Coordinates of C-alpha atoms in Angstrom, one line a residue:
M462 CA 0.0 0.0 0.0
K463 CA 1.3 3.5 -0.9
I464 CA 2.3 5.8 2.0
A465 CA -0.4 8.2 1.0
N466 CA -3.0 5.5 1.1
K467 CA -1.8 4.4 4.5
I468 CA -2.1 7.9 5.8
T469 CA -5.5 8.3 4.1
S470 CA -6.7 5.1 5.7
L471 CA -5.5 6.3 9.1
L472 CA -7.3 9.6 8.7
I473 CA -10.5 7.9 7.5
F474 CA -10.3 5.5 10.5
L475 CA -9.8 8.5 12.9
L476 CA -12.7 10.3 11.3
G477 CA -14.8 7.2 11.6
V478 CA -13.9 6.8 15.2
L479 CA -14.7 10.5 15.8
L480 CA -18.0 10.1 14.1
I481 CA -18.9 6.9 16.1
N482 CA -17.9 8.6 19.4
T483 CA -20.0 11.6 18.4
M484 CA -23.0 9.5 17.5
V485 CA -22.6 7.5 20.8
G486 CA -22.4 10.7 22.7
L487 CA -25.4 12.1 20.9
V488 CA -27.4 9.0 21.5
Q489 CA -26.6 8.9 25.2
L490 CA -27.3 12.6 25.5
S491 CA -30.6 12.0 23.7
N492 CA -31.5 9.2 26.1
V493 CA -30.6 11.3 29.1
S494 CA -32.6 14.3 27.7
R495 CA -35.5 12.1 26.9
R496 CA -35.4 10.5 30.3
L497 CA -35.3 13.9 32.0
T498 CA -38.1 15.1 29.8
E499 CA -40.3 12.1 30.7
V500 CA -39.5 12.5 34.4
A501 CA -40.4 16.2 34.3
V502 CA -43.6 15.6 32.3
N503 CA -44.8 12.7 34.4
D504 CA -43.9 14.4 37.6
V505 CA -45.8 17.5 36.6
A506 CA -48.7 15.3 35.5
L507 CA -48.7 13.5 38.9
L508 CA -48.6 16.8 40.8
R509 CA -51.6 17.9 38.7
V510 CA -53.4 14.7 39.6
I511 CA -52.7 15.3 43.3
N512 CA -53.8 18.9 43.1
A513 CA -56.9 18.0 41.2
I514 CA -57.9 15.3 43.8
E515 CA -57.2 17.8 46.6
Q516 CA -59.3 20.4 44.8
Y517 CA -62.2 17.9 44.4
Q518 CA -61.9 16.9 48.1
Y519 CA -62.0 20.6 49.1
E520 CA -65.1 21.2 47.0
K521 CA -66.7 18.0 48.5
A522 CA -66.0 19.4 52.0
I523 CA -67.7 22.6 51.0
L524 CA -70.7 20.6 49.8
F525 CA -70.7 18.6 53.0
E526 CA -70.9 21.9 55.0
R527 CA -73.8 23.1 52.9
I528 CA -75.7 19.8 53.2
L529 CA -75.0 19.7 57.0
R530 CA -76.6 23.2 57.4
A531 CA -79.5 22.1 55.2
A532 CA -80.0 18.9 57.4
E533 CA -80.0 21.0 60.5
E534 CA -82.6 23.4 59.1
L535 CA -84.8 20.5 57.9
S536 CA -84.7 18.8 61.3
A537 CA -86.4 21.9 62.8
D538 CA -90.2 21.7 63.4
N539 CA -91.2 25.1 62.2
V540 CA -89.8 24.9 58.7
P541 CA -92.3 26.0 56.1
A542 CA -93.3 23.5 53.5
S543 CA -92.0 25.6 50.7
R544 CA -88.7 26.0 52.4
R545 CA -88.5 22.3 53.1
I546 CA -89.1 21.6 49.4
H547 CA -86.4 24.1 48.5
L548 CA -83.9 22.5 50.9
L549 CA -84.7 19.0 49.6
D550 CA -84.1 20.2 46.0
H551 CA -80.9 21.8 47.1
A552 CA -79.9 18.4 48.7
R553 CA -80.6 16.6 45.5
F554 CA -78.5 19.1 43.5
T555 CA -75.7 18.8 46.0
K556 CA -75.8 15.1 45.6
E557 CA -75.5 15.4 41.8
G558 CA -72.6 17.8 42.2
F559 CA -71.0 15.4 44.7
D560 CA -71.4 12.5 42.3
Q561 CA -69.7 14.6 39.5
L562 CA -66.8 15.5 41.9
S563 CA -66.5 11.8 42.8
Q564 CA -66.3 10.8 39.2
H565 CA -63.7 13.5 38.5
G566 CA -61.7 12.3 41.4
A567 CA -61.9 8.7 40.3
A568 CA -60.8 9.8 36.8
E569 CA -57.8 11.6 38.2
I570 CA -56.9 8.5 40.2
I571 CA -57.1 6.4 37.1
K572 CA -55.0 9.0 35.2
G573 CA -52.4 8.8 38.0
K574 CA -52.3 5.0 37.7
E575 CA -51.8 5.3 33.9
I576 CA -48.9 7.8 34.5
I577 CA -47.3 5.5 37.0
E578 CA -47.7 2.5 34.6
K579 CA -46.2 4.6 31.8
M580 CA -43.2 5.4 34.0
G581 CA -42.7 1.8 34.8
R582 CA -41.7 0.7 31.2
F583 CA -38.1 0.1 32.3
M584 CA -37.4 -3.1 34.0
D585 CA -35.4 -1.5 36.8
E586 CA -38.3 0.8 37.7
K587 CA -41.0 -1.8 38.3
F588 CA -40.3 -1.9 42.0
E589 CA -40.3 1.9 42.0
T590 CA -43.7 2.1 40.3
K591 CA -45.1 -0.5 42.6
A592 CA -44.1 1.6 45.6
A593 CA -45.7 4.6 44.0
K594 CA -48.9 2.7 43.2
T595 CA -49.4 1.6 46.8
P596 CA -50.2 5.1 48.3
L597 CA -52.3 5.9 45.2
M598 CA -54.4 2.8 45.8
S599 CA -54.7 3.8 49.4
V600 CA -55.9 7.2 48.2
E601 CA -58.3 5.5 45.9
Q602 CA -59.6 3.3 48.8
A603 CA -60.0 6.2 51.1
H604 CA -61.7 8.2 48.3
I605 CA -64.2 5.3 47.7
Q606 CA -64.9 5.0 51.4
Y607 CA -65.4 8.7 51.8
D608 CA -67.7 8.9 48.8
A609 CA -69.7 5.9 49.9
L610 CA -70.3 7.5 53.4
M611 CA -71.2 10.8 51.9
V612 CA -73.6 9.3 49.4
N613 CA -75.3 7.3 52.2
I614 CA -75.8 10.5 54.3
L615 CA -77.1 12.4 51.3
D616 CA -79.5 9.6 50.5
Q617 CA -80.8 9.7 54.1
I618 CA -81.3 13.4 54.0
I619 CA -83.1 13.3 50.6
S620 CA -85.3 10.4 51.9
G621 CA -86.5 12.4 54.9
N622 CA -84.2 11.3 57.6
F623 CA -82.8 14.6 58.7
Q624 CA -81.1 13.4 61.9
L625 CA -77.3 13.4 61.8
S626 CA -75.5 12.0 64.8
F627 CA -72.2 13.2 66.0
D628 CA -70.8 9.8 65.2
D629 CA -71.8 10.4 61.6
I630 CA -70.1 13.8 61.5
K631 CA -67.1 12.4 63.2
S632 CA -66.9 9.5 60.8
I633 CA -67.1 11.9 57.9
Q634 CA -64.3 14.0 59.3
L635 CA -62.2 11.0 59.9
K636 CA -62.7 9.9 56.3
E637 CA -61.7 13.4 55.1
R638 CA -58.6 13.3 57.3
K639 CA -57.8 9.8 56.0
V640 CA -58.1 11.0 52.4
A641 CA -56.0 14.0 53.1
K642 CA -53.4 11.8 54.9
E643 CA -53.3 9.4 52.0
L644 CA -52.9 12.3 49.6
S645 CA -50.1 13.6 51.7
N646 CA -48.5 10.2 51.7
F647 CA -49.0 9.9 48.0
L648 CA -47.4 13.3 47.5
N649 CA -44.4 12.3 49.6
E650 CA -44.1 9.1 47.7
V651 CA -44.3 11.0 44.4
E652 CA -41.6 13.3 45.6
D653 CA -39.5 10.3 46.5
F654 CA -40.3 8.7 43.2
I655 CA -39.2 11.9 41.4
Q656 CA -36.0 12.0 43.4
R657 CA -35.3 8.3 42.6
S658 CA -36.1 9.0 38.9
L659 CA -33.6 11.8 38.9
N660 CA -31.0 9.6 40.6
E661 CA -31.6 7.0 38.0
T662 CA -31.3 9.5 35.3
Y663 CA -28.0 10.7 36.9
K664 CA -26.8 7.1 36.9
I665 CA -27.7 6.8 33.2
E666 CA -25.8 10.1 32.6
Q667 CA -22.7 8.8 34.5
F668 CA -23.0 5.5 32.6
S669 CA -23.2 7.4 29.3
K670 CA -20.1 9.4 30.3
K671 CA -18.2 6.2 31.1
V672 CA -19.3 4.6 27.8
S673 CA -18.2 7.8 25.9
W674 CA -14.8 7.9 27.7
L675 CA -14.3 4.2 27.3
S676 CA -15.1 4.4 23.6
F677 CA -12.8 7.4 23.3
L678 CA -9.9 5.5 25.1
I679 CA -10.4 2.4 23.0
S680 CA -10.4 4.5 19.8
L681 CA -7.3 6.3 21.1
V682 CA -5.5 3.0 21.8
I683 CA -6.5 1.6 18.4
S684 CA -5.5 4.8 16.7
F685 CA -2.1 4.8 18.5
I686 CA -1.5 1.2 17.5
L687 CA -2.3 2.0 13.9
A688 CA -0.2 5.1 13.9
V689 CA 2.7 3.2 15.4
S690 CA 2.3 0.5 12.9
I691 CA 2.2 2.9 10.0
T692 CA 5.1 4.9 11.4
R693 CA 7.2 1.7 11.8
S694 CA 6.3 0.5 8.3
I695 CA 7.7 3.9 7.0
S696 CA 10.6 4.4 9.4
R697 CA 12.1 0.9 9.3
P698 CA 12.7 0.8 5.5
L699 CA 13.9 4.5 5.7
K700 CA 16.5 3.6 8.4
A701 CA 17.6 0.6 6.3
L702 CA 17.9 2.9 3.3
V703 CA 19.9 5.5 5.4
N704 CA 22.2 2.7 6.6
A705 CA 22.6 1.4 3.1
T706 CA 23.5 4.9 1.9
H707 CA 26.1 5.2 4.6
Q708 CA 27.5 1.8 3.5
V709 CA 27.7 3.0 -0.1
G710 CA 29.3 6.2 1.1
V711 CA 32.2 4.3 2.8
G712 CA 32.7 2.2 -0.3
N713 CA 30.6 -0.9 0.3
L714 CA 28.7 -1.1 -3.0
A715 CA 27.6 -4.7 -2.5
V716 CA 24.5 -3.5 -0.6
N717 CA 21.1 -5.0 -1.4
L718 CA 18.0 -3.7 0.4
K719 CA 15.0 -6.0 1.1
V720 CA 12.0 -4.8 -0.8
S721 CA 9.0 -6.0 1.1
A722 CA 6.6 -3.0 0.8
K723 CA 4.9 -1.9 -2.4
D724 CA 4.9 1.8 -1.4
E725 CA 7.1 4.7 -2.4
I726 CA 9.8 3.6 0.0
G727 CA 9.7 0.1 -1.6
E728 CA 10.1 1.7 -5.0
L729 CA 12.9 3.8 -3.7
S730 CA 14.6 0.8 -2.2
A731 CA 14.3 -1.1 -5.6
A732 CA 15.8 2.0 -7.4
F733 CA 18.6 2.1 -4.8
N734 CA 19.4 -1.6 -5.4
Q735 CA 19.5 -0.9 -9.2
M736 CA 21.7 2.2 -8.5
S737 CA 24.1 0.1 -6.4
E738 CA 24.3 -2.5 -9.1
K739 CA 24.9 0.1 -11.8
I740 CA 27.6 1.8 -9.6
L741 CA 29.2 -1.6 -9.0
E742 CA 29.3 -2.1 -12.7
F743 CA 30.6 1.4 -13.3
K744 CA 33.2 0.8 -10.6
S745 CA 34.3 -2.4 -12.3
E746 CA 34.5 -0.7 -15.7
L747 CA 36.3 2.3 -14.1
E748 CA 38.9 0.0 -12.5
N749 CA 39.4 -1.7 -15.9
K750 CA 39.7 1.7 -17.5
N751 CA 42.0 2.9 -14.8
E752 CA 44.2 -0.1 -15.3
I753 CA 44.3 0.6 -19.0
L754 CA 44.9 4.3 -18.3
A755 CA 47.7 3.4 -16.0
Q756 CA 49.3 1.3 -18.7
N757 CA 48.8 4.1 -21.2
L758 CA 50.2 6.6 -18.7
K759 CA 53.3 4.5 -18.3
I760 CA 53.7 4.3 -22.0
T761 CA 53.1 8.1 -22.2
E762 CA 55.7 8.7 -19.5
E763 CA 58.2 6.6 -21.4
Q764 CA 57.3 8.4 -24.6
K765 CA 57.7 11.7 -22.8
R766 CA 61.1 10.7 -21.6
D767 CA 62.0 9.6 -25.1
L768 CA 60.7 12.9 -26.5
E769 CA 62.6 14.9 -23.9
K770 CA 65.7 12.9 -24.9
V771 CA 65.0 13.6 -28.5
N772 CA 64.5 17.3 -27.9
K773 CA 67.7 17.5 -26.0
E774 CA 69.5 15.8 -28.8
L775 CA 67.7 18.1 -31.3
D776 CA 68.8 21.2 -29.3
R777 CA 72.4 19.9 -29.2
F778 CA 72.1 19.2 -33.0
V779 CA 70.7 22.7 -33.7
H780 CA 73.5 24.3 -31.7
T781 CA 76.1 22.0 -33.2
V782 CA 74.8 22.7 -36.7
S783 CA 74.6 26.4 -36.0
H784 CA 78.2 26.4 -34.7
D785 CA 79.4 24.2 -37.6
L786 CA 77.6 26.5 -40.1
R787 CA 78.8 29.7 -38.6
S788 CA 82.5 28.8 -38.8
P789 CA 82.6 28.4 -42.6
L790 CA 80.0 31.1 -42.9
M791 CA 82.3 33.5 -41.2
G792 CA 85.0 32.5 -43.6
I793 CA 82.7 33.0 -46.6
S794 CA 81.6 36.4 -45.2
G795 CA 85.2 37.3 -44.6
Y796 CA 86.4 36.3 -48.0
G797 CA 83.4 38.3 -49.5
S798 CA 84.4 41.4 -47.5
V799 CA 88.1 41.0 -48.7
L800 CA 87.0 40.7 -52.3
D801 CA 84.7 43.6 -51.9
S802 CA 87.3 45.9 -50.3
Q803 CA 90.4 44.9 -52.3
Y804 CA 89.3 43.4 -55.6
K805 CA 86.0 45.1 -56.4
E806 CA 87.6 47.6 -58.8
K807 CA 89.4 44.8 -60.7
L808 CA 86.1 42.9 -61.4
D809 CA 83.5 43.7 -63.9
S810 CA 79.9 44.4 -63.0
R811 CA 79.0 40.7 -63.0
G812 CA 81.8 39.9 -60.6
Q813 CA 80.8 42.8 -58.3
R814 CA 77.2 41.4 -58.3
C815 CA 78.5 38.0 -57.3
I816 CA 80.5 39.5 -54.4
Q817 CA 77.4 41.3 -53.2
G818 CA 75.4 38.1 -53.5
I819 CA 77.9 36.3 -51.4
K820 CA 77.8 38.9 -48.7
E821 CA 73.9 39.1 -48.6
G822 CA 73.6 35.3 -48.7
A823 CA 76.0 34.9 -45.8
K824 CA 74.1 37.6 -43.9
R825 CA 70.8 35.8 -44.7
I826 CA 72.0 32.4 -43.5
N827 CA 73.3 34.0 -40.3
T828 CA 69.9 35.6 -39.7
M829 CA 68.2 32.2 -40.3
I830 CA 70.6 30.6 -37.8
E831 CA 69.7 33.3 -35.2
D832 CA 66.0 32.8 -35.8
L833 CA 66.3 29.0 -35.5
L834 CA 68.1 29.4 -32.2
M835 CA 65.4 31.8 -31.0
L836 CA 62.7 29.3 -32.0
T837 CA 64.3 26.4 -30.1
K838 CA 64.8 28.7 -27.2
I839 CA 61.2 29.8 -27.2
S840 CA 60.1 26.1 -27.3
R841 CA 62.4 25.1 -24.5
I842 CA 62.2 27.9 -21.9
K843 CA 59.2 28.1 -19.6
N844 CA 58.9 31.5 -17.9
P845 CA 56.4 32.0 -15.0
Y846 CA 53.0 33.5 -15.8
E847 CA 52.4 37.0 -14.4
E848 CA 49.8 39.8 -14.6
V849 CA 50.9 41.8 -17.7
D850 CA 49.5 45.2 -18.7
M851 CA 49.2 44.8 -22.5
N852 CA 49.2 48.6 -23.0
E853 CA 52.6 48.9 -21.4
L854 CA 53.9 45.8 -23.3
V855 CA 52.7 47.0 -26.7
Q856 CA 54.2 50.5 -26.0
E857 CA 57.6 48.9 -25.3
I858 CA 57.4 47.0 -28.6
V859 CA 56.4 50.2 -30.5
K860 CA 59.4 52.0 -29.0
R861 CA 61.7 49.2 -30.1
L862 CA 60.3 49.5 -33.6
E863 CA 60.0 53.3 -33.6
F864 CA 62.8 53.8 -36.2
N865 CA 61.2 51.4 -38.7
I866 CA 57.7 52.9 -38.1
Q867 CA 59.0 56.5 -38.7
E868 CA 61.2 55.5 -41.6
R869 CA 58.2 53.9 -43.4
Q870 CA 55.8 56.6 -42.2
V871 CA 53.3 54.1 -40.8
N872 CA 50.3 55.4 -38.8
L873 CA 50.1 52.9 -35.9
V874 CA 47.0 53.1 -33.7
I875 CA 46.0 51.3 -30.6
V876 CA 42.3 51.2 -31.2
Q877 CA 41.1 50.7 -27.6
E878 CA 42.5 50.2 -24.1
L879 CA 44.1 46.8 -23.8
P880 CA 43.4 44.5 -20.8
I881 CA 45.7 43.1 -18.1
V882 CA 46.4 39.5 -19.0
K883 CA 48.1 36.7 -17.1
C884 CA 50.8 35.3 -19.4
D885 CA 54.5 34.9 -20.1
R886 CA 55.6 38.5 -20.5
I887 CA 58.8 37.8 -22.5
K888 CA 57.2 35.4 -25.0
M889 CA 54.1 37.6 -25.4
G890 CA 56.5 40.5 -26.2
E891 CA 58.0 38.3 -29.0
V892 CA 54.5 37.7 -30.3
F893 CA 53.6 41.4 -30.6
H894 CA 57.2 42.2 -31.9
N895 CA 56.8 39.8 -34.8
L896 CA 53.2 40.7 -35.7
I897 CA 53.8 44.5 -35.5
N898 CA 57.1 44.3 -37.3
N899 CA 55.5 42.3 -40.1
A900 CA 52.5 44.7 -40.3
V901 CA 54.9 47.7 -40.5
K902 CA 57.0 45.9 -43.1
F903 CA 54.2 44.8 -45.4
S904 CA 52.2 48.1 -45.0
S905 CA 55.1 50.4 -46.0
N906 CA 55.3 49.3 -49.6
N907 CA 51.6 49.7 -50.5
S908 CA 51.6 52.8 -52.8
A909 CA 47.8 52.9 -53.2
R910 CA 47.1 54.2 -49.7
A911 CA 49.0 55.5 -46.6
P912 CA 50.4 52.7 -44.4
Q913 CA 48.1 51.9 -41.5
V914 CA 48.5 49.5 -38.6
D915 CA 45.7 48.9 -36.0
I916 CA 46.1 47.1 -32.7
G917 CA 43.1 46.1 -30.7
C918 CA 41.4 43.6 -28.4
Q919 CA 37.9 42.1 -27.9
E920 CA 36.8 40.5 -24.6
L921 CA 35.1 37.2 -25.1
D922 CA 33.4 35.0 -22.5
E923 CA 36.5 32.9 -21.6
A924 CA 39.3 34.6 -23.5
Y925 CA 40.8 37.9 -24.8
Q926 CA 41.0 38.1 -28.6
F927 CA 43.8 40.4 -29.8
Y928 CA 44.5 41.5 -33.4
V929 CA 47.1 43.3 -35.4
R930 CA 45.7 44.6 -38.8
D931 CA 47.6 46.2 -41.7
N932 CA 46.5 47.6 -45.1
G933 CA 49.4 46.1 -47.0
I934 CA 49.6 43.5 -49.8
G935 CA 47.6 40.9 -48.0
I936 CA 48.0 37.1 -48.1
A937 CA 46.4 34.8 -50.6
V938 CA 44.0 32.2 -49.2
E939 CA 46.2 29.3 -50.4
D940 CA 49.2 30.7 -48.5
Q941 CA 47.4 31.4 -45.2
D942 CA 48.0 27.9 -43.7
K943 CA 51.7 27.6 -44.5
V944 CA 52.9 31.0 -43.4
F945 CA 53.0 29.7 -39.8
E946 CA 55.4 26.9 -40.9
I947 CA 59.1 27.4 -40.3
F948 CA 61.0 29.0 -43.1
Q949 CA 57.7 29.3 -45.1
R950 CA 56.8 32.6 -46.7
S951 CA 54.0 33.9 -48.9
V952 CA 54.7 33.7 -52.6
H953 CA 54.0 37.5 -52.9
A954 CA 56.5 38.3 -50.0
G955 CA 59.6 37.5 -52.0
E956 CA 60.6 41.1 -52.4
Y957 CA 60.4 41.7 -48.6
K958 CA 63.3 40.7 -46.3
G959 CA 62.7 37.9 -43.8
T960 CA 63.4 34.3 -42.9
G961 CA 59.9 32.9 -42.4
V962 CA 60.5 32.0 -38.7
G963 CA 58.6 34.9 -37.0
L964 CA 55.1 33.6 -37.4
S965 CA 56.3 30.1 -36.3
I966 CA 57.4 31.7 -33.1
V967 CA 54.0 33.4 -32.8
R968 CA 52.1 30.1 -33.2
E969 CA 54.4 28.3 -30.8
V970 CA 53.9 30.9 -28.0
I971 CA 50.1 31.2 -28.5
Q972 CA 49.6 27.4 -28.5
D973 CA 51.8 27.2 -25.3
H974 CA 49.3 29.6 -23.7
G975 CA 46.4 27.5 -24.6
G976 CA 45.1 29.9 -27.3
K977 CA 44.9 29.8 -31.1
V978 CA 46.1 32.1 -33.9
W979 CA 44.7 32.6 -37.4
I980 CA 44.6 35.0 -40.4
E981 CA 41.8 36.9 -42.1
S982 CA 43.1 38.4 -45.4
E983 CA 42.6 38.8 -49.1
L984 CA 45.3 39.5 -51.6
G985 CA 45.8 43.2 -52.0
Q986 CA 43.4 44.1 -49.1
G987 CA 45.7 43.9 -46.1
A988 CA 45.9 41.2 -43.4
A989 CA 44.6 40.8 -39.9
F990 CA 46.3 38.4 -37.5
F991 CA 44.1 37.3 -34.6
F992 CA 45.1 35.3 -31.5
T993 CA 43.4 34.5 -28.2
I994 CA 44.6 34.1 -24.6
P995 CA 42.4 32.3 -22.1
K996 CA 41.4 34.3 -19.1
K997 CA 42.2 31.5 -16.7
L998 CA 45.8 30.3 -17.0
S999 CA 47.5 28.1 -14.5

C-alpha cells in the first residue's frame, strides 16, 4: 500500500472513530434528555393529579358543610313546607354535584395510575412504580370509602331522615382526614419517586459518560496502534535505506535492500538496489579503464622521456649545426668582404654582383641561424606567468620598432584600451614584436594608400581576442595555412626581407598559452592576425 493510502486510511479511521464517538455521545445525550423530559412531564402530571384530587376533596368538603346546614334546618319543626321543598331540592342538586366530583376524582386517580404505569416501562423501575402505586391505591380506597359514606348520608337526607348524629359527622371528618393523609403520603411518595427517577437519570448520565470515555480511550488506543504500525512501516525501511546509503558512502557497494513493501519507499529501495548494481558495474568498468589508463600513462611517460631525450638531442644538434655552419659562414663572409674591399675595382659588374650576392647570402644564412636558435629557445624555456598590462607591453614594442615605423611613415593606432592578462611577458613580447614588425614591413610598400597598422582587443566569455591589422599587400588564401610553418613565406612576399621564422614563433607561443592564432586576409586588401589568450591560465 502506498504511503499516501496508509495515511489516508488512518485519517479515515480516525474520522470514523470520531463520528462513532460523536454518535454514541449524541445517542446517550438524547437518552438522558428524553429521560429527563419524561420524568419532568410525568412528575408534573402526577402533581396535577394530586392537586386535582385535593381540589375535588376541598369542593366536597364545602358541599358537605352546605348539606350539613340544610339537614340542621330540615330537622327543625317550624320549617315552612316551601322552604323544606327548596332544601330537599338543594340536597338533590348537592348530591348530583358530589357525584360529579367523585367521578372527576376517580378519573384523576385512574390518570395517576396510567402515568405510573407509563413510568414503569423500564425493568429496573417496576419496583419503584409498585411503591408509587401503593399510596395511590390507598388514596383510591379512602376516596371510595369517603364517597360511599357521603352518598349514604345524602340519600338519608333526601329520603326524609334529617337526623345526623355526632358519630356520623365524626366518621365523615375521619374519612376526610384519611383522604388528606393518603394524599399527603402519595405526595411524599411521588416526591421520593421523582428523586429516585432523577437519581436513576443521573446514573444513566454517568454510565453514558463512562461509555463515551471508554469508547474514546479504546479508539485512542487503536489509533495509537495503527499510527505506530504505519510509522514503523515507514521508518524501518527508511532507516535501512539510510544505513545502506552510509555503506555505499564508505565504499561498500555490495548492498542489497530487502524490498517488502509496495509503497514509495519500496520503489525507492528497488531503485537504490538498481543504482548500487549500476555503480558496482561502473566501478568495475572504471577499474578496468584505470588499469588501461595506468598502462597508457606508463607508455606516455616513457614516450615523454624519449621525447625529452630527442628534444635535448635536437637542441644539441641545432647548436652543433649552428656552430658548424657559422665557422665556414664567417669565412665565406670574410672572403666576401676582402674581395669587396680589395678586388672590387678589378672585377667587372657581374663579378661585383657576385661578391654582393655572397655577402647578402652569408648575412641571410646568419639571420636564419639566429631565428632558428630563437625558435628552439622559445620552445624550451618556460617562464612563470604574471599579470601583464598589455598597453605597457605594446608601447615597449612600439618604442623598439620606432625607427622602422617612422622610416616607413606608418600610422600605428592602438584602437582601444588593452586589458591586463596573465601570461608569459617575455614570450608575449616576442608575439607582438613579430606581428607589429610584419605589419609595418608589409604596409610600408603599399603605394595605393598610406600605411596603417591597427592594434586592438575584444573581450570574449572565456578569453581575450587580440588582433594586429595592416593595409598592406595581404596574403592569398592558399598561402594562409603555410605562413606559420618554419622558413615558409607567402609567394608574394619575395621582395620583402625575412626568414619565415617569426610567425612560427608566434604560433608556438600562443599554443603554449592554450590559445589559437589565425589570419583573415585577401590578396591586396591587407591582413589581420588574430590570437586568443584564455582568461584563466595556471
